[in-house]
Amino acid sequence: MSQVNRITGGRIDRSTQIAFTFNGKVMHGHPGDTLASALLANGQRLVGRSFKYHRPRGIFTAGSEEPNALVELRRGAAQEPNTRATTAELFDGLDARSQNHRGPLGFDFMAVTDLLSPFLAAGFYYKTFMWPRAFWEKLYEPAIRDAAGLGRLSGQDDPDIYDKGYLHCDLLVIGSGPAGLMAARTAARAGARVILADEDFALGGRLNAETLAVDGRAGADWAAETVAELAAMSNVRLLGRTTVYGAYDHGVYGALERCTDHLADSGGKPRQVLWRIYAKRAVLAAGATERPIAFGNNDRPGVMLAGAVRAYANRWGVAPGRRVAIFSNNDDGWRTAADLMARGIEVPAVIDSRDRAAPLDLPGTRHVRAGAVADTQGRKGLRRITLTDGQMIDVDCLAVSGGWNPNVHLTCHQRGRPAWRDDLSAFVPGGDLPPGMVVAGAANGALTLGAALREGRAAVEAMGYADKTPLPEAEDEPRDCAPMWHVKDSRARAWLDLQNDVTVKDVKQAHQEGFRAVEHLKRYTTLGMATDQGKTANIPALAIMAECTGKTIPETGTTMFRPPYTPVPIGALAGRARGRHFRPYRLTPSHDWAKANGATFVEVGNWLRAQWFARPGEAGWRDSVDREVRTTRTSVGICDVTTLGKIDIQGRDAAEFLNRVYCNGFATLAVGKVRYGLMLREDGVAYDDGTTARLAEHHYVMTTTTANAVTVFRRLEFARQCLWPDLDVHLISTTDGWAQFAVAGPKSRDLLRKVVDADQDLSNEAFPFMACGAVTVCGGTPARLFRISFSGEMAYEIAVPARYGNAMMGVLMEAGKEFDACPYGTEALGVMRIEKGHAAGNELDGRNTAHNLGMGRMVSQKKDCIGNVLSQRPEMIREDAVQLVGFRPVDPEARLIAGAHFLDTGAEATMDNDQGWMSSVAHSPTLGHAIGLGFLARGAARMGEILRAVSPVHGTETEVVVVSPHFVDPEGERLRG
Amino acid sequence: MIIAHPLLGPRDASEFVYLGDAALIDRPDWQAPDAAERFHAYGYLRDNPAGAHRELWYHEQGDRSWLVVTRDTVTHEISRVELARDAARARGRGR
Amino acid sequence: MADFTLTSWPPLAGTDMTLAGVRLWAPTDLAVVSLALPLGREDAAMAAIKAAHGTALPEIGKSVVTADGVRLIRLAPDLAFAVFTHATPDAERVVAERLGGAVYTTEQTDVWVALGLSGPDARRALERICMLDLHSDAFAVDDAARTVMEHLGVLILRTGADDYLLLSASSSAMSFLHALETSLRNIA
Amino acid sequence: MRYSALKILREGLTGNKGWKPVWREPEPKSEYDIVIIGAGGHGLATAYYLAREFGMRNIAVLEKGWLGSGNIGRNTTIIRSNYMLPGNEPFYEMSLKLWEGLEQDFNYNAMVSQRSILNLFHSDGQRDAFVRRANAMKLAGADAELADADQLRAELPFLDFDNARFPIKGGLYQRRGGTVRHDAVAWGYARGADARGVDIIQNCEVTGFDISDGRCHGVETTRGPIRAAKVAVCVAGSSSRVMEKAGLRLPIESHVLQAFVTEGLKPVIPGVITFGAGHFYVSQSDKGGLVFGGDIDGYNSYAQRGNLPVVEDVAEGGMAIMPMIGRARLLRSWGGIMDMSMDGSPFIDRTPVDGLYFNGGWCYGGFKATPASGFCYAHLIARDEPHPVATQMRLDRFARGNLIDEKGMGNQPNLH
């Protein structure tokens, strides 16, 4: 097929021809074309099917408001459904397919729904498909789901990359038509930092689509000159192909820049960039959208908006039809006739709904005064129109203009509600605009070119930006408009929402059934819910509802406009955050050593930690973990515990501060000593635990759990600044600064003696359990040594500056060779803590109190501390509350399941009989059987009782004995050894 | 949203962490005879106004200051930003 | 006692590349020490800093390079960082000794990793991840700010017209590098 | 008027002229036995069950705007009963059972679609918590099923198993979970209540309460005073504002929750899927849009709109687990105001004022609760005692220390 409808003129590059395909058929166009203009040039009128009735549809508009011409673009993983042909920039090799039909586009099997339309009126599905009940998911819904939807996702990972960014400016100008260009030029010349954004790839807005002159030359040429001037200024940033889609609080705007969508291949660069624009002020110059008039069968391919028809002729050099009738309720429609005729396109008639003389003198066309189109013919493309007076006109295109709606969307993204203007029959920006925003030009209801230029300048002059040069000269073309929303004499179905197939009858039925509030209307009929968000449909539908209720349009209401202005890909909103880079990851200082020594890693929050270290010959992770536990308990094991939060606390009041943030006493901790601390939330629930060491009179270092490192710091800052602002306390995180290793086991002291420099006496007397101090290692490297134990063995934690962490791990292992030392991971760590009955994340779950954890007596009532008052509420210290106890299976071979619930022997498995739950389980290599920690009602008083640990979700139950949670060395002799 | 930090100037709210009503500064006296009731009200009851709301924000990705921000919960307009430490002292908090 | 040697292993050692005409490199001999001013004794602390370095602490959000090459960065009313070239792990002691106990000092060197960014398009790359306005009217040479980039806390300093120094947590060094490297690749 | 396929056929053949208004538009009377404030899902359900189950007829439901204009019309339409704690789970399971018979009950197709809900887990700790929860569900008579990573790989091949930052280790299915056409729930209940004589009065804002001697005798409205023996507040999102008129402070903060829908797509996602390591959940509507959401914006707000950081956070979560949705376009976003309670769980209770009842604090979970909330509230109002599955949803539970804290986040509403 050749470009049969290509005519002269237009702002396309005719020197280059590019090939593309539509439904596999090769066609040609030129740089500067959209897919829609190229399809029209090639005579392709039928481009898609509607959502509900699968009616044949063509191109309706020339912009982002397009309801009909949606295609699937590109192939394979890059397939992009629901792409508007009217905004898709043509590139060589573009591959587009029509969507939402079964069988070829021309013979859609699903078009049978059109014949059934009397039974598929608004809301029909709420009234049926209810019997029998089970058929909904099995039969009705799958059929509906299959028929619904539009384009298809590929089901494969999006192959493109996306990026985001932040821009700052004094003035953001949204829209580069006459008002936007004037606003940007004026402010830029006055020295403001300006960003000018436009969704189109060609800046200039409607100037590119019109034949109106500015300063005596073609408007498009004036636009190009102005853009060139702006592009040369260092204080201006031009963002073409960029849609400002949302106005957020405090002058933050969301904008989507399409960087490579106009290229066949993104070349490894971001396909789109999502900008957050911080604008001190903004001028909304987003123009206006033309609206249709509803009449019988007004949805056929060839029925188009008049401004779009004109744009195709003027900007793209394309004749949307060869015999084009105009149907208009306003003066602007006449300009379409004039422009088409000037390009040699036959305009048999201008049907003006107004009973008045022609605003333009157009010899060669017929003026049908006070006329209207009642119906159309042509199954897959318009052939003929029938007027209300019965006369028929053969045409292949009908250009319809029902007036223009200012694009007020962004003015309403916060609290603004549009206001009705009778003289325009349209909503214009009302009050409560986003702070800092002013509106200019057509978006503000200034629909003539001269007014747009004046308003563009005035808008920024009001902000203090002045330009003394005279305003460009342009005419104020006639814009009279008399409202006509639908042709009442039409008997056939008349469409309002073309994509979702909402007709005038549907609106009337909604009224009849009581769905009269605008939101009810939308929700009941699906009006305005399609991909175009009703940009051409909502106002006419609102007007028809107003007719039904006898109220005015503003009384009937308007709908909310919310971001985004046009749809934004999820990939762009996510930017780079996907796959492994979804969130940052943190590595421990000994990560490289661990990687080289058989570690399997596990995500612990953002950290990657060694989970276990497999050795040759081990059959599975249990073998490795059991070995690591046994080695630690019999000799010595080493574990990187850097991930625990470390907070450096200094100040004259540090001791008092700690005494208030921990529930147990800290006032008496001596220098050189460490104490275990339990922190409550203010609501009395156990929150975090760890050890705090007093390094000097006014210097402490606190450790927190890995999970709570950040939030504990936050809470401490809250206490320091908001609760006790006059305590001299200073906090700074040192978590990443120190590589810290647990060296645990009966041989730990022997090992450390080889590493810690000799001037530190490590004997039990000189450095007993809970001692701490600054030491040096390996001949002078500063380090900190803590005699603390999580494993229950004699143990130390040694910290060195993080840069030495990887080497330190190697040194410790080297020094431990003679003891068969082993590294251990988080699994062995977990087994040993369960063997010792220490609470960890599964127990400190934000719901358990110190009372539940068996630590109720730690909560001092003799001092002020966070959480102690509310921890004493009656139901939190109930006798029959759950308490942390240990469990072992009656059958030593049996396994335990974390998450099992406890039931008395013989009790029915119901929630009323629930006695508690198992929180952590492990196989204890030390004891040779499974062990568990759990919370049991009145647990502490039930030692020796036999219960059932049931896991209905696994279909299992196990008899367990209630025991002390301290499975190994309950007296704690080992750690003091 | 943008919070005009009293020391650092305008900063995006995503540098901050939100806590809630600035009344959380007014932690009751643990030894008051009705301490239980007062802590219950402190911990759980909120004015939750539709309009001006004094609230606590923490500049976690910044200078680590806690701020008292007066923000309208209907319009989101911010009318005042103070350092919480100053606000706390003004409310009589000290050591 | 056997002889064991600890070798230093900074996370980004050796990073030095040029992308989009911008050099991205990791200085690995920078020491960082935090200085906290005791409550009620701020004047004495400021005086001690001035005495030790010959320069007063700058305003919040500013930094100053002292005659002896220490960059003092004021981060909050009661907090500053001293950043200087110093290879051995005793920076805190060195700083503390000069301040004679008037200031609470904490070793921060290994808490952070640094990346330098130099070149005319450095700002254009940072635009992709940094929400602060880095235009020279808003962020001049020697200005400093803590902010968040790609979920990472970052201390950003402008060291020259087209030069920036960024510090972020050492444990997430690889993500930090990825963030900056990707920004450069995406504008290349 | 009874709806059926036959009725549609008859109407279709006669030009759809015979459809009647789904509800009346009555003038308010000066007195009712019961006045319900708020014609949202819960208020309409309460009226419906009061009429249907408890034989009350002289009821008005007052609505400031149009019926269904609150959170019933701005949510992500999910139903489920996958709670853990005894204070919640039996209640939500009752709700799910009511959903299962709802359409036949009120003769309106609300498209209750039990296509399953899946909560993914990414660590052993999360798995343990899910096992505990799954077992609590089973003990309460609900269904629950654990799936391992291999099973999920086979069922949902589009999830990111191989390149994910947080590996998918498995998931907790509730096969009876799913979605419902949210507006239709309000319409169905309204139609059912209206047919039983309940006056639904739209555009009627309550401006005050008539309280004397510790008893509520009625309300002041923009359409005049209305007396009532019992006044039942049911205005989640505005609870603090309305109850303040009765002199009560609540353990509630108002927060905005955003939700999103994409352009229509052919079916790609079978049920509801929830990410366990980021803020994202998604389902696909019958019209083909991906309906998704995430976390609340996090600051007190009465504005039904949110800000970009949360939009981005949600999209990041989506791309992290299902990178196939990158080219799906976000079409609409909206914001609802949530009654965020201090422990994340709701209230259905009497108040210290006699004759004044309160239902609220639903956080972001009110939609799924609609039938049980209406039923239990009706029970409380009619009988003056809580329904057995709602005995813990009391306003005084914080003073007593009986928290229903599913997330374990304590008294900070924006963390629930």
Tab-separated table of N, CA and C in Angstrom, chain A residues 161 163-168 193 237 269-270 273 275 576 581 583-587 592 607 648 650-652 720 726-728 730 732-734 736-737 754-756 777-778 782 801-804 806-808 811 814-815, chain C residues 1-2 4-9 34 36-39 41 78 81 87-89 104-111 127-133 135 150-152 169-172 174-175 178-179 182-183 185-186 188:
chain	number	residue	atom	x	y	z
A	161	ILE	N	15.675	-0.742	30.525
A	161	ILE	CA	16.022	-0.138	31.805
A	161	ILE	C	15.353	1.230	31.890
A	163	ASP	N	15.163	4.989	34.416
A	163	ASP	CA	15.898	5.776	35.396
A	163	ASP	C	14.975	6.864	35.924
A	164	LYS	N	15.427	7.485	36.984
A	164	LYS	CA	14.674	8.594	37.574
A	164	LYS	C	15.649	9.728	37.831
A	165	GLY	N	15.116	10.858	38.186
A	165	GLY	CA	15.984	11.976	38.510
A	165	GLY	C	15.211	13.092	39.178
A	166	TYR	N	15.966	14.094	39.589
A	166	TYR	CA	15.395	15.250	40.285
A	166	TYR	C	15.837	16.507	39.560
A	167	LEU	N	14.894	17.399	39.305
A	167	LEU	CA	15.228	18.684	38.686
A	167	LEU	C	14.661	19.801	39.554
A	168	HIS	N	15.331	20.922	39.513
A	168	HIS	CA	14.900	22.078	40.313
A	168	HIS	C	14.787	23.282	39.393
A	193	ARG	N	15.461	30.337	36.289
A	193	ARG	CA	15.764	28.951	35.899
A	193	ARG	C	14.435	28.321	35.483
A	237	ARG	N	15.871	24.597	30.501
A	237	ARG	CA	15.943	23.181	30.160
A	237	ARG	C	14.674	22.811	29.411
A	269	LYS	N	20.393	2.291	26.827
A	269	LYS	CA	20.124	3.510	27.606
A	269	LYS	C	18.718	3.422	28.208
A	270	PRO	N	18.480	4.216	29.248
A	270	PRO	CA	17.143	4.166	29.836
A	270	PRO	C	16.072	4.505	28.803
A	273	VAL	N	12.746	8.239	31.613
A	273	VAL	CA	13.231	8.787	32.886
A	273	VAL	C	12.073	9.466	33.590
A	275	TRP	N	11.076	12.064	36.107
A	275	TRP	CA	11.633	13.229	36.808
A	275	TRP	C	10.704	13.681	37.912
A	576	ARG	N	15.338	2.215	38.572
A	576	ARG	CA	16.390	1.195	38.611
A	576	ARG	C	16.113	0.103	39.630
A	581	HIS	N	19.022	-5.047	42.479
A	581	HIS	CA	19.199	-3.670	42.950
A	581	HIS	C	17.898	-3.058	43.458
A	583	ARG	N	16.880	-3.104	46.424
A	583	ARG	CA	17.293	-2.359	47.615
A	583	ARG	C	18.808	-2.539	47.765
A	584	PRO	N	19.481	-1.592	48.425
A	584	PRO	CA	20.915	-1.770	48.625
A	584	PRO	C	21.175	-3.041	49.437
A	585	TYR	N	22.335	-3.591	49.264
A	585	TYR	CA	22.697	-4.721	50.115
A	585	TYR	C	23.959	-4.379	50.893
A	586	ARG	N	24.066	-4.977	52.042
A	586	ARG	CA	25.191	-4.703	52.927
A	586	ARG	C	25.996	-5.979	53.103
A	587	LEU	N	27.280	-5.824	53.050
A	587	LEU	CA	28.170	-6.970	53.205
A	587	LEU	C	28.944	-6.842	54.508
A	592	ASP	N	34.290	-11.459	51.822
A	592	ASP	CA	35.153	-12.091	50.804
A	592	ASP	C	35.777	-13.379	51.337
A	607	TRP	N	21.312	-7.062	54.991
A	607	TRP	CA	22.628	-7.711	55.054
A	607	TRP	C	22.619	-9.053	54.347
A	648	ASP	N	27.626	4.550	69.492
A	648	ASP	CA	28.584	5.188	70.383
A	648	ASP	C	27.831	6.258	71.176
A	650	GLN	N	28.180	9.107	74.135
A	650	GLN	CA	29.085	9.874	74.990
A	650	GLN	C	28.316	11.012	75.649
A	651	GLY	N	28.843	11.449	76.778
A	651	GLY	CA	28.234	12.585	77.457
A	651	GLY	C	28.264	12.424	78.963
A	652	ARG	N	28.165	13.550	79.603
A	652	ARG	CA	28.208	13.536	81.067
A	652	ARG	C	26.976	12.833	81.638
A	720	ARG	N	16.488	11.695	73.527
A	720	ARG	CA	17.519	12.693	73.805
A	720	ARG	C	17.050	14.106	73.451
A	726	ASP	N	17.850	18.341	77.908
A	726	ASP	CA	18.984	18.945	78.603
A	726	ASP	C	19.956	17.928	79.180
A	727	LEU	N	19.821	16.689	78.804
A	727	LEU	CA	20.862	15.726	79.174
A	727	LEU	C	22.011	15.878	78.177
A	728	ASP	N	23.218	15.825	78.695
A	728	ASP	CA	24.376	15.877	77.794
A	728	ASP	C	24.665	14.460	77.316
A	730	HIS	N	25.396	12.278	73.495
A	730	HIS	CA	25.635	12.355	72.060
A	730	HIS	C	25.696	10.949	71.489
A	732	ILE	N	26.247	8.435	68.037
A	732	ILE	CA	26.636	8.287	66.634
A	732	ILE	C	26.802	6.809	66.347
A	733	SER	N	26.328	6.418	65.171
A	733	SER	CA	26.394	5.004	64.823
A	733	SER	C	27.803	4.621	64.403
A	734	THR	N	28.249	3.489	64.891
A	734	THR	CA	29.553	2.974	64.457
A	734	THR	C	29.417	1.555	63.922
A	736	ASP	N	29.091	0.179	61.045
A	736	ASP	CA	29.928	-0.228	59.915
A	736	ASP	C	31.421	-0.027	60.187
A	737	GLY	N	31.742	0.657	61.266
A	737	GLY	CA	33.143	1.010	61.510
A	737	GLY	C	33.974	-0.101	62.098
A	754	LYS	N	46.735	-15.679	71.207
A	754	LYS	CA	47.680	-15.666	70.086
A	754	LYS	C	47.510	-14.418	69.226
A	755	VAL	N	46.405	-13.739	69.387
A	755	VAL	CA	46.086	-12.632	68.485
A	755	VAL	C	46.163	-11.288	69.209
A	756	VAL	N	45.648	-11.274	70.434
A	756	VAL	CA	45.648	-10.034	71.214
A	756	VAL	C	47.061	-9.775	71.706
A	777	VAL	N	45.757	-5.654	68.673
A	777	VAL	CA	45.928	-7.013	68.135
A	777	VAL	C	46.996	-6.994	67.054
A	778	CYS	N	47.578	-8.148	66.858
A	778	CYS	CA	48.522	-8.362	65.753
A	778	CYS	C	49.598	-7.268	65.723
A	782	PRO	N	44.497	-1.191	66.768
A	782	PRO	CA	43.541	-0.958	67.845
A	782	PRO	C	42.336	-1.887	67.706
A	801	PRO	N	38.975	-2.254	63.413
A	801	PRO	CA	38.477	-1.362	62.360
A	801	PRO	C	38.078	-2.182	61.128
A	802	ALA	N	36.943	-1.809	60.525
A	802	ALA	CA	36.319	-2.660	59.518
A	802	ALA	C	37.250	-3.019	58.371
A	803	ARG	N	38.166	-2.119	58.066
A	803	ARG	CA	39.055	-2.396	56.919
A	803	ARG	C	39.924	-3.631	57.170
A	804	TYR	N	40.083	-3.987	58.457
A	804	TYR	CA	40.887	-5.170	58.780
A	804	TYR	C	40.029	-6.415	58.983
A	806	ASN	N	38.291	-8.446	57.059
A	806	ASN	CA	38.495	-9.635	56.231
A	806	ASN	C	39.784	-10.348	56.626
A	807	ALA	N	40.829	-9.543	56.875
A	807	ALA	CA	42.100	-10.130	57.288
A	807	ALA	C	41.970	-10.742	58.680
A	808	MET	N	41.212	-10.087	59.544
A	808	MET	CA	41.069	-10.574	60.920
A	808	MET	C	40.443	-11.956	60.951
A	811	VAL	N	43.085	-14.293	60.151
A	811	VAL	CA	44.036	-14.408	61.259
A	811	VAL	C	43.457	-15.285	62.372
A	814	GLU	N	43.552	-18.804	61.271
A	814	GLU	CA	44.927	-19.293	61.248
A	814	GLU	C	45.383	-19.609	62.681
A	815	ALA	N	45.080	-18.670	63.582
A	815	ALA	CA	45.475	-18.865	64.977
A	815	ALA	C	44.717	-20.025	65.597
C	1	MET	N	54.281	-16.197	70.804
C	1	MET	CA	53.140	-15.734	70.036
C	1	MET	C	53.480	-15.693	68.549
C	2	ALA	N	52.612	-16.312	67.814
C	2	ALA	CA	52.848	-16.327	66.360
C	2	ALA	C	52.642	-14.931	65.802
C	4	PHE	N	51.042	-12.517	63.403
C	4	PHE	CA	49.948	-12.361	62.447
C	4	PHE	C	49.923	-10.919	61.975
C	5	THR	N	49.676	-10.768	60.707
C	5	THR	CA	49.618	-9.418	60.161
C	5	THR	C	48.222	-9.146	59.652
C	6	LEU	N	47.724	-7.963	59.973
C	6	LEU	CA	46.403	-7.569	59.468
C	6	LEU	C	46.595	-6.651	58.274
C	7	THR	N	46.059	-7.079	57.149
C	7	THR	CA	46.127	-6.181	55.991
C	7	THR	C	44.810	-5.427	55.858
C	8	SER	N	44.938	-4.195	55.457
C	8	SER	CA	43.771	-3.354	55.271
C	8	SER	C	43.046	-3.754	53.983
C	9	TRP	N	41.737	-3.702	53.991
C	9	TRP	CA	40.914	-4.204	52.873
C	9	TRP	C	39.730	-3.254	52.671
C	34	SER	N	34.246	12.098	64.106
C	34	SER	CA	33.129	12.972	64.449
C	34	SER	C	33.467	13.782	65.693
C	36	ALA	N	31.540	15.918	68.613
C	36	ALA	CA	30.267	16.312	69.214
C	36	ALA	C	30.544	17.343	70.301
C	37	LEU	N	29.772	18.417	70.281
C	37	LEU	CA	30.005	19.503	71.226
C	37	LEU	C	29.199	19.254	72.496
C	38	PRO	N	29.851	19.182	73.649
C	38	PRO	CA	29.136	18.897	74.893
C	38	PRO	C	28.081	19.958	75.172
C	39	LEU	N	26.935	19.496	75.657
C	39	LEU	CA	25.833	20.394	75.949
C	39	LEU	C	26.233	21.371	77.054
C	41	ARG	N	28.593	23.360	77.058
C	41	ARG	CA	30.018	23.705	76.994
C	41	ARG	C	30.442	23.887	75.528
C	78	ASP	N	25.403	20.566	67.047
C	78	ASP	CA	26.361	19.975	67.987
C	78	ASP	C	27.218	18.877	67.357
C	81	PHE	N	32.169	16.845	61.384
C	81	PHE	CA	33.116	15.809	60.996
C	81	PHE	C	34.439	16.474	60.646
C	87	ALA	N	46.437	7.555	56.907
C	87	ALA	CA	46.324	6.153	56.515
C	87	ALA	C	46.197	5.192	57.689
C	88	THR	N	46.706	5.534	58.856
C	88	THR	CA	46.706	4.563	59.949
C	88	THR	C	45.413	4.655	60.755
C	89	PRO	N	45.069	3.562	61.474
C	89	PRO	CA	43.753	3.495	62.118
C	89	PRO	C	43.708	4.201	63.474
C	104	TYR	N	33.638	15.588	72.314
C	104	TYR	CA	33.521	14.126	72.244
C	104	TYR	C	33.864	13.693	70.833
C	105	THR	N	34.845	12.849	70.725
C	105	THR	CA	35.270	12.408	69.400
C	105	THR	C	34.951	10.927	69.216
C	106	THR	N	34.592	10.564	68.015
C	106	THR	CA	34.329	9.155	67.701
C	106	THR	C	34.965	8.820	66.364
C	107	GLU	N	35.647	7.696	66.359
C	107	GLU	CA	36.255	7.204	65.117
C	107	GLU	C	35.151	6.861	64.112
C	108	GLN	N	35.211	7.461	62.945
C	108	GLN	CA	34.193	7.217	61.927
C	108	GLN	C	34.797	6.739	60.604
C	109	THR	N	36.121	6.616	60.578
C	109	THR	CA	36.793	6.342	59.307
C	109	THR	C	36.197	5.142	58.581
C	110	ASP	N	36.095	4.030	59.298
C	110	ASP	CA	35.672	2.811	58.607
C	110	ASP	C	34.159	2.670	58.536
C	111	VAL	N	33.454	3.633	59.134
C	111	VAL	CA	31.994	3.652	58.980
C	111	VAL	C	31.645	4.015	57.537
C	127	GLU	N	22.130	14.318	39.292
C	127	GLU	CA	20.715	14.637	39.121
C	127	GLU	C	19.840	13.389	39.137
C	128	ARG	N	20.414	12.264	38.731
C	128	ARG	CA	19.628	11.037	38.644
C	128	ARG	C	19.362	10.415	40.011
C	129	ILE	N	20.151	10.763	41.001
C	129	ILE	CA	20.001	10.089	42.293
C	129	ILE	C	19.935	11.039	43.474
C	130	CYS	N	20.298	12.294	43.271
C	130	CYS	CA	20.390	13.215	44.399
C	130	CYS	C	19.233	14.207	44.344
C	131	MET	N	18.432	14.230	45.394
C	131	MET	CA	17.255	15.103	45.360
C	131	MET	C	17.579	16.547	45.719
C	132	LEU	N	18.803	16.814	46.143
C	132	LEU	CA	19.153	18.193	46.471
C	132	LEU	C	19.412	18.987	45.199
C	133	ASP	N	19.158	20.271	45.287
C	133	ASP	CA	19.469	21.161	44.176
C	133	ASP	C	20.967	21.451	44.212
C	135	HIS	N	22.681	23.046	41.866
C	135	HIS	CA	23.052	24.260	41.129
C	135	HIS	C	23.924	25.125	42.035
C	150	GLU	N	19.233	6.626	46.350
C	150	GLU	CA	18.985	5.198	46.118
C	150	GLU	C	18.913	4.426	47.438
C	151	HIS	N	18.183	4.980	48.399
C	151	HIS	CA	17.975	4.371	49.717
C	151	HIS	C	19.229	4.369	50.586
C	152	LEU	N	20.298	4.995	50.138
C	152	LEU	CA	21.537	5.032	50.922
C	152	LEU	C	21.718	6.425	51.513
C	169	ALA	N	27.743	4.647	53.764
C	169	ALA	CA	28.099	3.579	54.712
C	169	ALA	C	28.973	2.524	54.037
C	170	SER	N	29.979	2.073	54.750
C	170	SER	CA	30.948	1.161	54.122
C	170	SER	C	30.342	-0.199	53.827
C	171	SER	N	29.372	-0.653	54.637
C	171	SER	CA	28.844	-2.003	54.392
C	171	SER	C	28.081	-2.070	53.071
C	172	SER	N	27.498	-0.962	52.647
C	172	SER	CA	26.751	-0.974	51.396
C	172	SER	C	27.564	-0.344	50.261
C	174	MET	N	29.146	-1.513	47.786
C	174	MET	CA	28.937	-2.001	46.424
C	174	MET	C	27.670	-1.388	45.813
C	175	SER	N	26.629	-1.227	46.613
C	175	SER	CA	25.411	-0.584	46.108
C	175	SER	C	25.647	0.898	45.827
C	178	HIS	N	27.499	1.130	42.649
C	178	HIS	CA	26.565	0.814	41.567
C	178	HIS	C	25.685	2.032	41.240
C	179	ALA	N	25.246	2.714	42.282
C	179	ALA	CA	24.355	3.868	42.078
C	179	ALA	C	25.058	4.945	41.255
C	182	THR	N	26.004	3.625	37.623
C	182	THR	CA	24.818	3.559	36.761
C	182	THR	C	24.404	4.960	36.314
C	183	SER	N	24.496	5.917	37.215
C	183	SER	CA	24.126	7.285	36.851
C	183	SER	C	24.998	7.787	35.714
C	185	ARG	N	26.662	5.889	33.524
C	185	ARG	CA	26.371	5.133	32.296
C	185	ARG	C	25.068	5.637	31.654
C	186	ASN	N	24.108	5.977	32.481
C	186	ASN	CA	22.811	6.380	31.929
C	186	ASN	C	22.842	7.757	31.264
C	188	ALA	N	25.719	8.750	29.726
C	188	ALA	CA	26.817	8.709	28.739
C	188	ALA	C	26.263	8.771	27.312
